[in-house]
């Protein structure tokens, strides 16, 4: 049987709609710095990442310190007035590590099911994270990087290939969900028209959804379609994390370095959100952000499992 909606978790995780409305306060405090050390060690125990071929390897400088501003995301268990600093944030993100951070290792992952309709998705009480973004933003690559399975989610050079809701079971305890991309149409006209209601039906009726990983291509300037998607999720009280992908790439002629594009995106969001949602920089090529994102997901998942009612 599915879990019933958990309002207290939604209050803690969901950003407001893109307005200047207030954001509810979060709950209690614990030693964030100590949790950060423990959680980082857990993630680091995962199997070593496969070697990157020399041709594909890119040297990535540490995220510029100015990107991690004082607008930190305080996870469940950390109060607004807690004495937190940028040093307590996961590197390359605005995410503070709180008391619910735990074992972030991915020990096993398996494909479970493709569903053509939201009502056909697995019917159990395991929590899940949905991976969403524009077509060709790197959804499959991120899933493969998180699970360290080269073909956990098949990648394609044809954007828009994913047309079903795909569930991957991680550690036999939680799901990663690959959703169809938006903003590109490799599918038929009828499939394109159905995308909105198809995916929105999943979001509005999936009681086990902990949050959405909304992928943003950091190699290009901010896109209105991504902001529109974030706005819809906020209006419907669905928690999201901005996951900036392709942070190792610089596209000539398409505008700016990844860190510059992220700063512009931050500035755009800051005018719309009183408190910004969590965000993190990633690269499926270099492995940047992988362990940090898993730590972030662990603290949301553990809060969901243990405290949200």
XYZ file of C-alpha atoms in Angstrom:
309
model
C 0.000 0.000 0.000
C 1.243 3.469 -0.840
C 2.204 5.886 1.867
C -0.194 8.706 2.456
C 1.037 12.231 1.587
C 3.344 13.588 4.285
C 2.636 17.303 4.754
C 5.484 17.931 7.185
C 8.028 16.609 4.673
C 6.536 18.719 1.921
C 6.789 21.790 4.137
C 10.446 21.036 4.715
C 11.406 20.234 1.121
C 9.108 21.911 -1.340
C 10.029 25.347 -2.652
C 7.216 27.857 -2.895
C 5.825 28.788 -6.284
C 7.795 31.434 -8.093
C 6.416 34.277 -5.993
C 7.624 36.180 -2.981
C 5.472 34.181 -0.597
C 7.083 33.088 2.647
C 8.691 29.670 3.108
C 7.818 27.533 6.151
C 10.534 27.072 8.762
C 12.346 23.787 9.160
C 12.557 21.667 12.283
C 15.318 20.908 14.779
C 19.107 21.196 14.949
C 21.999 18.768 15.212
C 25.741 18.925 14.586
C 25.889 19.579 10.858
C 29.661 19.626 10.679
C 29.966 16.230 12.355
C 27.278 14.789 10.077
C 29.123 16.128 7.058
C 32.276 14.265 7.999
C 30.448 11.007 8.669
C 28.301 11.193 5.542
C 31.236 12.069 3.306
C 33.138 9.076 4.597
C 30.167 6.827 3.864
C 29.879 8.039 0.289
C 33.607 7.712 -0.174
C 33.404 4.009 0.735
C 31.577 3.300 -2.497
C 33.366 1.356 -5.213
C 35.957 3.462 -7.045
C 34.663 5.222 -10.135
C 35.749 3.705 -13.452
C 38.803 5.354 -14.935
C 38.046 8.103 -17.436
C 39.819 7.578 -20.771
C 42.573 10.141 -21.276
C 40.855 11.512 -24.369
C 37.680 12.285 -22.437
C 39.295 13.386 -19.193
C 38.966 17.055 -18.334
C 40.599 18.951 -15.524
C 37.921 20.644 -13.505
C 38.891 23.383 -11.089
C 37.187 23.426 -7.689
C 33.843 25.262 -7.761
C 34.447 28.997 -7.302
C 33.795 29.958 -3.669
C 31.561 32.851 -4.687
C 29.061 30.417 -6.203
C 28.336 29.015 -2.737
C 26.774 32.121 -1.258
C 25.129 32.678 2.091
C 21.780 31.494 0.663
C 22.235 27.980 2.036
C 19.621 25.259 1.915
C 18.832 24.052 5.428
C 17.626 20.437 5.306
C 15.149 18.852 7.716
C 16.575 18.876 11.231
C 18.406 22.215 10.910
C 16.644 25.331 12.175
C 16.674 28.647 10.345
C 18.554 30.363 13.150
C 21.233 27.655 13.394
C 24.856 28.817 13.228
C 25.736 27.415 9.806
C 28.513 28.470 7.425
C 29.453 27.679 3.837
C 32.060 25.237 5.171
C 29.157 23.038 6.310
C 27.790 22.829 2.767
C 28.469 19.976 0.380
C 31.245 21.158 -2.010
C 29.877 22.765 -5.182
C 26.423 23.239 -3.683
C 24.364 25.312 -1.243
C 23.276 22.219 0.695
C 24.056 22.026 4.400
C 24.548 18.505 5.748
C 22.123 17.878 8.599
C 21.446 15.198 11.205
C 19.537 12.918 8.845
C 22.500 12.362 6.520
C 23.449 8.698 6.543
C 24.978 5.911 4.507
C 25.012 7.226 0.951
C 26.648 4.247 -0.734
C 24.977 2.636 -3.749
C 25.654 -1.062 -3.281
C 23.353 -2.346 -5.995
C 20.890 -1.016 -8.547
C 18.548 -2.802 -10.894
C 16.005 -1.840 -13.502
C 12.519 -2.787 -12.310
C 9.867 -1.541 -14.686
C 8.849 0.812 -17.491
C 5.358 2.230 -17.115
C 3.344 3.881 -19.849
C 0.950 5.365 -17.286
C 1.410 6.700 -13.771
C -1.055 4.183 -12.376
C 1.127 1.349 -13.684
C 4.154 2.348 -11.564
C 5.365 -0.003 -8.791
C 2.879 -0.170 -5.950
C 4.921 -0.376 -2.777
C 5.966 2.035 -0.027
C 9.587 2.593 -1.076
C 10.552 6.288 -1.338
C 11.638 7.591 -4.726
C 13.415 10.470 -6.435
C 12.291 11.522 -9.901
C 14.922 12.666 -12.407
C 13.497 15.359 -14.682
C 14.864 17.796 -17.225
C 15.008 18.931 -20.801
C 15.805 16.257 -23.344
C 19.553 15.847 -23.784
C 20.302 17.471 -20.408
C 21.996 14.281 -19.204
C 19.313 12.403 -17.252
C 20.480 8.936 -18.256
C 24.128 9.866 -17.755
C 23.374 11.090 -14.229
C 21.516 7.889 -13.346
C 24.387 5.811 -14.719
C 26.880 7.891 -12.705
C 24.894 7.658 -9.457
C 24.469 3.892 -9.756
C 27.881 3.313 -11.364
C 26.214 1.070 -13.902
C 27.208 2.003 -17.441
C 23.849 1.033 -18.891
C 21.491 1.366 -15.943
C 19.650 3.954 -18.012
C 20.413 3.721 -21.698
C 21.841 6.916 -23.155
C 21.038 7.999 -26.659
C 22.218 10.604 -29.117
C 18.569 11.167 -30.005
C 17.014 13.526 -27.428
C 13.481 12.655 -26.385
C 13.988 8.889 -26.556
C 12.633 8.184 -23.057
C 8.859 7.954 -23.405
C 7.982 5.929 -20.313
C 8.362 6.190 -16.528
C 11.358 3.989 -15.704
C 11.955 2.748 -12.152
C 15.401 1.675 -10.910
C 15.578 0.017 -7.486
C 18.628 1.067 -5.425
C 19.862 -1.059 -2.515
C 16.463 -2.760 -2.569
C 15.156 0.172 -0.522
C 14.489 3.216 -2.737
C 13.871 4.164 -6.357
C 15.443 6.428 -8.932
C 12.836 7.290 -11.555
C 13.771 8.346 -15.081
C 11.014 10.526 -16.541
C 10.538 11.618 -20.168
C 12.424 14.778 -21.041
C 10.714 17.980 -22.057
C 11.547 20.691 -24.575
C 12.494 18.456 -27.494
C 10.322 16.266 -29.651
C 11.831 13.142 -31.139
C 8.528 11.387 -30.506
C 5.356 11.563 -32.524
C 3.091 14.605 -32.391
C 0.537 12.716 -30.294
C 3.221 11.642 -27.806
C 4.426 15.248 -27.529
C 0.917 16.470 -26.795
C 0.453 13.853 -24.081
C 3.726 14.584 -22.281
C 2.335 17.277 -19.977
C -0.646 15.337 -18.624
C 1.365 12.095 -18.593
C 4.140 13.444 -16.366
C 1.956 15.736 -14.268
C -0.254 12.750 -13.486
C 2.776 11.016 -12.018
C 3.735 14.013 -9.855
C 0.242 14.649 -8.537
C -0.587 11.037 -7.704
C 2.695 9.555 -6.484
C 2.533 9.535 -2.686
C 6.002 7.974 -2.316
C 7.754 10.797 -4.178
C 10.359 12.344 -1.845
C 11.512 14.972 -4.318
C 12.460 15.848 -7.870
C 15.996 16.200 -9.194
C 15.457 18.940 -11.776
C 18.445 18.833 -14.128
C 19.734 22.110 -15.565
C 22.367 22.243 -18.335
C 25.134 24.441 -16.882
C 26.948 24.670 -20.222
C 24.315 27.049 -21.636
C 22.535 30.139 -20.244
C 19.344 29.649 -18.172
C 16.320 28.510 -20.165
C 12.779 29.757 -19.605
C 11.347 26.258 -19.990
C 13.356 25.099 -16.955
C 12.098 28.015 -14.872
C 8.537 27.256 -15.981
C 8.951 23.644 -14.871
C 10.316 24.735 -11.482
C 7.385 27.128 -11.151
C 4.859 24.332 -11.762
C 6.544 22.046 -9.232
C 6.584 24.842 -6.657
C 2.917 25.674 -7.184
C 2.062 22.033 -6.563
C 4.169 21.803 -3.388
C 6.611 19.278 -4.870
C 10.118 19.460 -3.445
C 12.944 19.881 -5.925
C 16.713 20.038 -6.102
C 18.413 21.844 -8.975
C 21.111 19.527 -10.331
C 23.444 21.412 -12.670
C 24.810 19.002 -15.258
C 27.715 19.224 -17.722
C 29.737 21.405 -15.363
C 32.897 20.224 -17.129
C 31.870 21.646 -20.506
C 32.312 25.015 -22.177
C 30.318 25.399 -25.388
C 31.778 27.931 -27.765
C 29.271 30.394 -29.128
C 26.500 29.279 -26.765
C 27.272 31.633 -23.945
C 29.457 31.513 -20.896
C 31.274 29.089 -18.658
C 29.281 26.747 -16.401
C 30.084 28.784 -13.277
C 28.918 31.977 -15.016
C 25.688 30.338 -16.196
C 25.017 29.005 -12.700
C 25.516 32.467 -11.187
C 23.020 33.934 -13.670
C 20.574 31.155 -12.846
C 21.044 31.848 -9.123
C 20.405 35.544 -9.620
C 17.224 34.777 -11.567
C 15.965 32.409 -8.886
C 16.899 34.753 -6.035
C 14.379 37.291 -7.305
C 11.652 34.663 -7.220
C 12.393 32.557 -4.149
C 12.827 34.118 -0.703
C 14.864 31.024 0.229
C 16.359 29.138 -2.733
C 15.868 25.397 -3.160
C 18.905 23.130 -2.868
C 21.277 22.987 -5.846
C 24.471 21.132 -6.699
C 27.028 21.094 -9.521
C 27.665 17.749 -11.273
C 29.529 16.172 -14.163
C 29.003 12.605 -15.335
C 32.439 12.796 -17.016
C 34.564 13.814 -14.019
C 32.292 12.524 -11.240
C 31.882 16.001 -9.752
C 28.964 16.147 -7.314
C 28.113 12.447 -7.368
C 28.882 11.679 -3.716
C 27.490 15.011 -2.548
C 24.187 14.447 -4.333
C 23.887 10.979 -2.799
C 24.511 12.450 0.676
C 21.800 15.051 0.055
C 19.381 12.357 -1.087
C 20.214 10.221 1.956
C 19.200 12.953 4.409
C 15.915 13.614 2.622
C 15.219 9.885 2.388
C 16.062 9.229 6.047
C 13.821 12.070 7.172
C 11.059 10.624 5.012
C 11.530 7.131 6.488
C 11.911 8.104 10.141
C 10.179 11.382 10.878
C 7.685 12.547 8.256
C 4.116 11.732 9.160
